[in-house]
XYZ file of C-alpha atoms in Angstrom:
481
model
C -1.129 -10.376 11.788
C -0.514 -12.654 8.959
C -3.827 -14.909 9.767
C -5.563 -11.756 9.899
C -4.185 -10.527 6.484
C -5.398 -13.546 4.735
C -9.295 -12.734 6.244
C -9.010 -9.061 5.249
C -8.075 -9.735 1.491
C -11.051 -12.135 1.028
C -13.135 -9.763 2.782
C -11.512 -6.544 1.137
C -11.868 -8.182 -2.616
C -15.726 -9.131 -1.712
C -16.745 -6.068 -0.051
C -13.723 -3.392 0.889
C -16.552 -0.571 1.950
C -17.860 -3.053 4.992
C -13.833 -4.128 5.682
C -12.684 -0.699 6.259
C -15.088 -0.623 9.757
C -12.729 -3.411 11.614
C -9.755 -2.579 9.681
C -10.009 0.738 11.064
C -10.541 -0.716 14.563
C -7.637 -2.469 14.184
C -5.433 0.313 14.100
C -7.341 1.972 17.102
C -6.469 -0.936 19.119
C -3.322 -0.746 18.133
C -2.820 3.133 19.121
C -4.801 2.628 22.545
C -2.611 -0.665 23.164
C 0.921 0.760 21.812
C 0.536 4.149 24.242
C -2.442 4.341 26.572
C -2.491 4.366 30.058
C -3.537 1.234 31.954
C -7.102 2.467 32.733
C -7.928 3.904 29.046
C -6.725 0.444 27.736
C -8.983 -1.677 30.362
C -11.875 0.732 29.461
C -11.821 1.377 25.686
C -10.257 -1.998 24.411
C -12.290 -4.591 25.405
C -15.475 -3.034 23.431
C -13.416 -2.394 20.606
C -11.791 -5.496 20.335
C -15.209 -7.754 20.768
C -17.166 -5.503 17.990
C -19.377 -3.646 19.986
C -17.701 -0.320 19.494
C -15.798 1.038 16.409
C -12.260 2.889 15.707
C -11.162 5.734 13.412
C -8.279 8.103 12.913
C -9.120 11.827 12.561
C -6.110 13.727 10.994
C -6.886 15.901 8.345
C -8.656 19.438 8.118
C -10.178 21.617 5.456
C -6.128 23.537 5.175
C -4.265 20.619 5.731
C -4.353 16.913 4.596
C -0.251 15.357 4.179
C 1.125 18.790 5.987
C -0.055 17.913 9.516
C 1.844 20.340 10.875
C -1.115 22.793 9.998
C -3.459 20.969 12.789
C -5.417 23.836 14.031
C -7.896 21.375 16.327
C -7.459 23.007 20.042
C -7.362 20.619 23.098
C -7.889 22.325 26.373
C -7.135 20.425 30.007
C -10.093 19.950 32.390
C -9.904 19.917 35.820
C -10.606 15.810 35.583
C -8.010 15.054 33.760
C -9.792 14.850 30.037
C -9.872 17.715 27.520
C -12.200 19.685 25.458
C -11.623 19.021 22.060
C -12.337 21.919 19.269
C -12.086 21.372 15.919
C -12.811 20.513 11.796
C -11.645 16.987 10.489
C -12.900 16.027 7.353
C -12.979 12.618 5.149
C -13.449 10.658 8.178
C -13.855 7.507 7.264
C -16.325 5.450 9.298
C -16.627 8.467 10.724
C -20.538 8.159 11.565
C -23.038 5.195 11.973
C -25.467 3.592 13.585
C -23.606 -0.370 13.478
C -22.313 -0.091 16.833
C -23.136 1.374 20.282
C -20.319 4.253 20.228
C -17.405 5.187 18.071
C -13.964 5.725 19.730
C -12.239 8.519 17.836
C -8.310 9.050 17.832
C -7.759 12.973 17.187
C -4.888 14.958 16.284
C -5.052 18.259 18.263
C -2.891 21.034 20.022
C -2.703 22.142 23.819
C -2.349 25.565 24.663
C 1.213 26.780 24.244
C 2.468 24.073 22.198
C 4.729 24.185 19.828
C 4.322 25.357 15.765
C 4.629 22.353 13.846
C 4.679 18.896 13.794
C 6.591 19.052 17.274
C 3.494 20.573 19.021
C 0.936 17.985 17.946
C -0.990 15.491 20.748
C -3.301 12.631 20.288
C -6.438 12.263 22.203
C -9.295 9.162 22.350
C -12.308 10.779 21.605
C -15.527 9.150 21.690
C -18.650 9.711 20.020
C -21.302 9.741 22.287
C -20.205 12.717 24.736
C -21.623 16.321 24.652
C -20.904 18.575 22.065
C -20.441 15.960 19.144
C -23.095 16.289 16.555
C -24.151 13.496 14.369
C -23.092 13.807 10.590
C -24.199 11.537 8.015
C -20.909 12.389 5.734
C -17.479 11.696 6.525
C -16.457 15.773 8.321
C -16.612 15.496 11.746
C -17.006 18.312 14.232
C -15.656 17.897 17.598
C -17.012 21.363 19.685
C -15.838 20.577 23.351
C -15.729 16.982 22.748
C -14.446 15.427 25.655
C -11.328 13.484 24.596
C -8.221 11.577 26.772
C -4.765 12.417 26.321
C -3.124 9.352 24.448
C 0.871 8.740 25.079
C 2.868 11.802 25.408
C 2.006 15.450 25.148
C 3.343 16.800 21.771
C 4.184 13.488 20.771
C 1.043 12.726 19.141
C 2.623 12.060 15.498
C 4.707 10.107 16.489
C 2.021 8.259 18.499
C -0.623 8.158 15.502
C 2.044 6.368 13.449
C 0.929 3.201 14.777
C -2.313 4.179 13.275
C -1.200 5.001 10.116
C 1.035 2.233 9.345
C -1.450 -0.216 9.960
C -3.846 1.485 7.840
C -0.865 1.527 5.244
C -0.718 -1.904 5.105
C -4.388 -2.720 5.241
C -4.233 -0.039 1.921
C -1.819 -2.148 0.314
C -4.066 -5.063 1.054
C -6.712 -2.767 -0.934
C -4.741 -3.027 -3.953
C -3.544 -6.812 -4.050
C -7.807 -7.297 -3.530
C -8.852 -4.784 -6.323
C -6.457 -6.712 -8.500
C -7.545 -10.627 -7.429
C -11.521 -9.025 -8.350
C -10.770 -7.511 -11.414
C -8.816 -10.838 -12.578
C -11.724 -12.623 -11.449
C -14.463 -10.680 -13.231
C -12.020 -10.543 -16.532
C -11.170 -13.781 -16.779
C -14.698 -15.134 -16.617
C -15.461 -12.520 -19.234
C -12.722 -13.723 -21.766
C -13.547 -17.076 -21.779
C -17.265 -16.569 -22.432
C -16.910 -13.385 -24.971
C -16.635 -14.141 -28.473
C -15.161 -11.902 -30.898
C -13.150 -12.746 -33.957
C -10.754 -15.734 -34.802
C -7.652 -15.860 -33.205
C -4.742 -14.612 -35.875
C -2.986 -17.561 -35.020
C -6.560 -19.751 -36.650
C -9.351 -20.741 -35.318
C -9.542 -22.015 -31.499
C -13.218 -23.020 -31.140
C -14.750 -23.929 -34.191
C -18.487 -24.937 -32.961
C -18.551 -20.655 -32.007
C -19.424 -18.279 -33.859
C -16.008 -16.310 -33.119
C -13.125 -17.310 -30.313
C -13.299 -16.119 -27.345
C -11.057 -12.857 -26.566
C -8.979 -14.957 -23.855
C -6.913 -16.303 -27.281
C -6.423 -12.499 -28.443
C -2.653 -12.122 -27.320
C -3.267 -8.042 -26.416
C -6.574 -9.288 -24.324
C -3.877 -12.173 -22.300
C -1.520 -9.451 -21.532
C -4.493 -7.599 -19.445
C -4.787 -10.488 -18.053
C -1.576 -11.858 -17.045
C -0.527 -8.248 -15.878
C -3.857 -8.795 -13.231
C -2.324 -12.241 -12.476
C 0.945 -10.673 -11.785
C 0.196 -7.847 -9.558
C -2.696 -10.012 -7.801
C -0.362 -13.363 -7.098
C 2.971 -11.444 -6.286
C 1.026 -8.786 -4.294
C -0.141 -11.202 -1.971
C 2.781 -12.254 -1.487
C 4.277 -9.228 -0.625
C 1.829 -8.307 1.563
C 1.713 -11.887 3.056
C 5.960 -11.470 4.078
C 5.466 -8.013 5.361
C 2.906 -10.222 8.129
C 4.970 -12.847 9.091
C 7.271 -10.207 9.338
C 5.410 -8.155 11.833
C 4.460 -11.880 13.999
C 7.898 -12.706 14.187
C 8.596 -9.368 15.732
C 5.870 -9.393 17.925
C 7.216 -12.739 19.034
C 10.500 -11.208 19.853
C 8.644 -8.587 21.960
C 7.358 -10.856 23.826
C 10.511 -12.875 24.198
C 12.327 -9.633 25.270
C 14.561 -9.596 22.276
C 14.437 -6.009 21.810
C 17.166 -5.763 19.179
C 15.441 -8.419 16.905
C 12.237 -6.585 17.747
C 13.913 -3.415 16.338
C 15.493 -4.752 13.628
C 11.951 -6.339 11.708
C 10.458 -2.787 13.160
C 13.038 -1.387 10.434
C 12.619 -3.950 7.663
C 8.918 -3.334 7.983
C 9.697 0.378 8.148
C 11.824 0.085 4.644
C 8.840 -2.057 2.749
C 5.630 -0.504 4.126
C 5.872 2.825 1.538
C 6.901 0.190 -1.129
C 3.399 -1.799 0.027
C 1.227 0.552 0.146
C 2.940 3.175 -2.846
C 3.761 0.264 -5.448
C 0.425 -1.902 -4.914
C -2.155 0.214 -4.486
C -0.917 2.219 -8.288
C -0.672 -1.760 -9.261
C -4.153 -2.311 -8.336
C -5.607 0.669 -9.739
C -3.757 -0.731 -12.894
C -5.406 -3.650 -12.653
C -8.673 -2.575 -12.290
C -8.984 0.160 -14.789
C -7.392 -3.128 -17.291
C -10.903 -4.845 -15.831
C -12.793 -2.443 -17.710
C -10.558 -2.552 -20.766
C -11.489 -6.152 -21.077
C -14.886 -6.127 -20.934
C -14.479 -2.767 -23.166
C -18.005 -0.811 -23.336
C -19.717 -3.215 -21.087
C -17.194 -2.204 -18.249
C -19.455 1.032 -17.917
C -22.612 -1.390 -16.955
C -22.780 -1.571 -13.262
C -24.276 -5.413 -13.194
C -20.752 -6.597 -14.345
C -19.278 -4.618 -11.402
C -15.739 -4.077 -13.340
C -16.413 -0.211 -13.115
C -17.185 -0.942 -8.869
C -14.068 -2.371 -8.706
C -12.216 1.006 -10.108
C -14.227 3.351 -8.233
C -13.146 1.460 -5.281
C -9.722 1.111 -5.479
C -9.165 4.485 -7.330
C -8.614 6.191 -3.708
C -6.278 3.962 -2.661
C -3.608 5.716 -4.054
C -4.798 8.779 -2.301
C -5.706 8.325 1.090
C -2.824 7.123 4.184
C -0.430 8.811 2.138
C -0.484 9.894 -1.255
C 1.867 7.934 -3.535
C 4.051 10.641 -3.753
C 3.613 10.680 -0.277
C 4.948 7.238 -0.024
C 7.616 8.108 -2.214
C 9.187 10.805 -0.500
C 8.952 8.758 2.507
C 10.873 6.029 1.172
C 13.619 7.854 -0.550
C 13.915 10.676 1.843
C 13.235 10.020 4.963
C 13.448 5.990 5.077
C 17.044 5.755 2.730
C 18.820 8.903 2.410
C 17.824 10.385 6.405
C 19.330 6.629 7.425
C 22.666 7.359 5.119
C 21.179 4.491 3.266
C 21.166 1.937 5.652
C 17.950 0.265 5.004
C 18.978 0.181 0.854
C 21.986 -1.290 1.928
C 20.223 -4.066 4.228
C 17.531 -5.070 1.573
C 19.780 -5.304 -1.525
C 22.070 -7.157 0.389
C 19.362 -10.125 1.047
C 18.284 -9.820 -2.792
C 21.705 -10.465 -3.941
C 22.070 -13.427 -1.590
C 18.202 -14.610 -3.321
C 19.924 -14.447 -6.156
C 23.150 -15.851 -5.948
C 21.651 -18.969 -4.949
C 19.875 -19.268 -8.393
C 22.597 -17.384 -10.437
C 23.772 -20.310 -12.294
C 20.680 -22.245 -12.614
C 19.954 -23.850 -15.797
C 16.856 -22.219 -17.914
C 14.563 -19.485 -16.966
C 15.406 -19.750 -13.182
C 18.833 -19.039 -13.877
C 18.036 -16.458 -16.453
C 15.118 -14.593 -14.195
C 17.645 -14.770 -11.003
C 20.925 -12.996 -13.552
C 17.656 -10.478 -14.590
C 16.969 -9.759 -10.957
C 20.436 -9.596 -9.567
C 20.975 -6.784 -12.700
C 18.278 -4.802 -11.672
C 18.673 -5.304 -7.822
C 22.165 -3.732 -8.232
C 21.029 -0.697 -10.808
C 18.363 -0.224 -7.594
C 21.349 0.365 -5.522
C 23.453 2.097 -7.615
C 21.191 4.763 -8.321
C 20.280 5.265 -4.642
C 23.763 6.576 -3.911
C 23.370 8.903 -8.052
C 20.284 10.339 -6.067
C 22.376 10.704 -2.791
C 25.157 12.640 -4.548
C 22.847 14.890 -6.703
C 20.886 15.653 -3.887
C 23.710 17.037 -2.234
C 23.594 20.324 -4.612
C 19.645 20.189 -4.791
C 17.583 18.538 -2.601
C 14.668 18.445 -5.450
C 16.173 15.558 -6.691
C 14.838 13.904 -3.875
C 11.471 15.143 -4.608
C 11.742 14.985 -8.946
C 12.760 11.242 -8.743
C 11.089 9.895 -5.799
C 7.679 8.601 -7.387
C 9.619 6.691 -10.799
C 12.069 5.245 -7.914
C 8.903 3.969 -5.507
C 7.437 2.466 -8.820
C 11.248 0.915 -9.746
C 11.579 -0.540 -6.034
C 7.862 -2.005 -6.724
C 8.710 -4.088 -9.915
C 12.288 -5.459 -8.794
C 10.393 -6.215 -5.041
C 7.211 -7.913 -7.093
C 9.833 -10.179 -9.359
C 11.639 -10.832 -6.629
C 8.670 -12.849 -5.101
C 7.648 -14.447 -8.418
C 11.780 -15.728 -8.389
C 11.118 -17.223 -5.243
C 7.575 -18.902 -6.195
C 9.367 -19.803 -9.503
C 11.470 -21.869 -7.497
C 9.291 -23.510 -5.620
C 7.000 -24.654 -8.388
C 9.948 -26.226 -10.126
C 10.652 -27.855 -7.011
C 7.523 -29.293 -6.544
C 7.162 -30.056 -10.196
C 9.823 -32.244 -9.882
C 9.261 -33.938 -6.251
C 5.137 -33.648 -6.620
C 3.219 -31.497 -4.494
C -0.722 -31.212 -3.240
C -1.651 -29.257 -6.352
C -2.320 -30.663 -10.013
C 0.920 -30.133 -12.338
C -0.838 -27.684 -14.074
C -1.232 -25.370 -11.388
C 2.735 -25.409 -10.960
C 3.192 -24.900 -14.562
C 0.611 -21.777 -14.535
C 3.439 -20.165 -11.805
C 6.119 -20.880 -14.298
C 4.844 -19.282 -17.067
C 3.259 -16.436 -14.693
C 6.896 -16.048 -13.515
C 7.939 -15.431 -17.490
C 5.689 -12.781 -17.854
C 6.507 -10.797 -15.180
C 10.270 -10.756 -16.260
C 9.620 -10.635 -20.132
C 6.785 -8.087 -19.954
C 6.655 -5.766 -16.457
C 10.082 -5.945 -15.196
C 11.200 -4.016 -18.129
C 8.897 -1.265 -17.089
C 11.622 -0.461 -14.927
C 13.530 1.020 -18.027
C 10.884 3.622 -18.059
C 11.273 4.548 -14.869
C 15.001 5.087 -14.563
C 14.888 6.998 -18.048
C 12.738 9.195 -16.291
C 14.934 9.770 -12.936
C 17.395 11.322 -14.993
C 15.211 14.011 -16.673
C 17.072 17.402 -16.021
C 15.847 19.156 -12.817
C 15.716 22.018 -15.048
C 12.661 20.499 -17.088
C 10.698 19.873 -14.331
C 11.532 23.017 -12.503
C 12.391 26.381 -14.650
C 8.910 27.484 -15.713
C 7.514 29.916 -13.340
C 4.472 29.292 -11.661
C 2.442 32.078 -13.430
C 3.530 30.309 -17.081
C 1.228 26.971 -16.527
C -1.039 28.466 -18.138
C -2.106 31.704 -19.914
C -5.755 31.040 -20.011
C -6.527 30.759 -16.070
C -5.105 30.280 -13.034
C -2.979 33.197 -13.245
């Protein structure tokens, strides 16, 4: 998976529309490989893993998008073993096209007599070209008597699509980390070559007419904030991969309980991934525009196609509130804080190893070691105030996702800190300067966004009462009432 993270950012940050066709093969393969039966696997893999056919993931209707439990799609049992599938999902991605010779479908749908809920949900592999599917140019599909296959178990087709959807989250963080490498890119070229002004600080290149914005300090904080998200995103994206080798390796190997213990770590970090970078990346692309100010609206300099891009990042796989209910609630507080527990723990040991470090490495590791424990710390405030009211879950999970992102994001540029001194010192393949440029990187991500983090925790402790005492009528006196 790592290899194949490395292609799909390259890919994602030249064109992410034309990525999103294999990406979202990937996670069909996946699904069909995780919990099909031996002759849907031999039938529907092979075509979808050498190209010729495409995947998607069909989940949400016109009442229900995060709330699956709402699925109203019917599956009914034929006499050969398939189903009929019945049903309205909409913002299907890939959902319709003419690249490939069919497209294989994975649907959320109910059987007769199952359960209300989440608990009553199955997953079927539905592909395209069977009776009663009718071509749509735009992303709603209609399946009316589709013929599908049951995948896995009945009513366990959440729990199934999962392996969908958290591939998907990951290739959405990957979205993010790209939006922010192009928009650096684009900006950077721009602020060299735009002239506007001299520099406060005098003038920095005399034979123009005015300096070039690059030396404007507000114009280098755009810019080093791209750097920041773009370098350290890929980084944590890049960890999370080797992550998810190592425990396929351990699959293989039959060590189960290492194999479940990387499934958990990956568990704990994928909301962080995909919640964290993909707001990061929106960041970083909307500062794209602010650099190249009104020309940002011009579609040749493509800042503006960057934005529109990555702007529904945030959105789809998971909302980021989504994300962050999912890593508070269900992944920390529904595990009596295990996971918290485990990941602080290997911070703190990061940390002590650089704790007395002379200079900035010693003085970034005492920075992260302060916030790592605050993280913790106010897990187990939340835990005790959610006790009396469970909205505290839901009030501070979004400012603690974004908190978890900036201590996880310095954490990285620590680590590549370290290494660059290391190899400033001992010499390394890459010119000094390069080395130097991680340094300084490194400083600005613990002088200027790690204290972002005081926002955020501010804001965790506004009153419940403020967020939760006006009446739904009160919004507004104008409409909507």
């Amino acid at each position: 998976m790592s290899m194949a993270l490395i292609q799909s950012e390259m890919i994602a940050a030249a064109n992410w529309t034309w990525l999103m066709f294999p990406g979202l093969s990937k996670g069909a393969i996946n699904t069909i490989y995780a919990h099909c039966t031996d002759e849907l696997k031999n039938k529907w893999l092979p075509p979808l893993i050498s190209g010729e056919f495409t995947g998607t993931m069909c989940l949400t209707e016109p009442q229900c998008g995060s709330d699956l439990g709402q699925v109203s799609t019917k599956a009914e049992p034929q006499a050969d073993g398939s189903y009929k599938i019945t049903g309205t999902k909409i913002f299907i991605s890939c959902g319709d096209h003419d690249m490939v010779d069919n497209i294989v479908h994975c649907v959320l749908a109910r059987l007769p007599g199952a359960p209300a809920g989440t608990k009553g949900i199955s997953l079927f592999l539905v592909p395209k070209k069977q009776d009663g599917m009718p071509r749509l140019a735009t992303c709603q599909v209609e399946f009316d008597g589709a013929q599908g296959f049951l995948i896995g178990t009945e009513n366990r087709g959440l729990n199934h699509m999962f392996t969908f959807i958290n591939t998907s989250r990951v290739g959405t963080a990957v979205q993010g980390v790209a939006a922010a490498e192009l928009a650096f890119q684009n900006s950077l070229w721009y602020a060299k070559e735009r002239g506007s002004m001299r520099a406060l600080s005098g003038t920095k290149e005399p034979e123009m007419v005015a300096d070039p914005i690059i030396y404007h300090p507000s114009v280098r904080t755009m810019l080093l904030t791209q750097k920041c998200i773009s370098e350290g995103g890929r980084s944590m994206v890049y960890e999370c991969g080797k992550m998810a080798d190592y425990m396929m390796r351990a699959e293989i190997n039959g060590d189960t309980a290492e194999a479940h213990r990387l499934d958990e770590r990956l568990g704990f970090l994928t909301p962080i991934l995909k919640g964290f970078l993909t707001e990061a990346g929106k960041e970083a692309a909307d500062l794209g525009i602010q650099v190249y100010g009104g020309h940002g609206y011009i579609k040749d300099n493509k800042a503006e196609q960057v934005y529109r891009d990555v702007r529904i990042a945030p959105v789809w796989e998971g909302t980021t509130q989504i994300q962050a209910l999912d890593l508070l609630g269900r992944k920390i507080m529904l595990q009596k804080l295990k996971p918290i527990n485990e990941h602080c723990n290997e911070l703190y040991k990061l940390c002590w190893k650089h704790m007395f470090d002379t200079g900035p490495v010693g003085t970034h590791a005492r920075s992260l070691m302060n916030h790592t424990m605050e993280w913790h710390l106010m897990t187990y405030f939340i835990g005790f105030s959610a006790k009396d009211n469970k909205e505290w879950i839901s009030s501070t999970s979004v400012d603690y996702l974004m908190y978890s992102g900036y201590v996880t994001l310095a954490a990285h540029w620590l680590q590549m800190e370290v290494v660059a001194q290391e190899k400033l010192k001992a010499g390394g393949n890459e010119e000094a300067e390069f080395y130097q440029a991680k340094i300084q990187t490194s400083a600005f991500m613990f002088d200027y966004l790690l204290p972002r983090t005081r926002g955020h925790k501010a804001n965790m402790w506004t009153p419940l009462k403020s967020i939760t005492d006006m009446k739904a009528e009160n919004f507004s006196f104008d409409h909507a009432r």
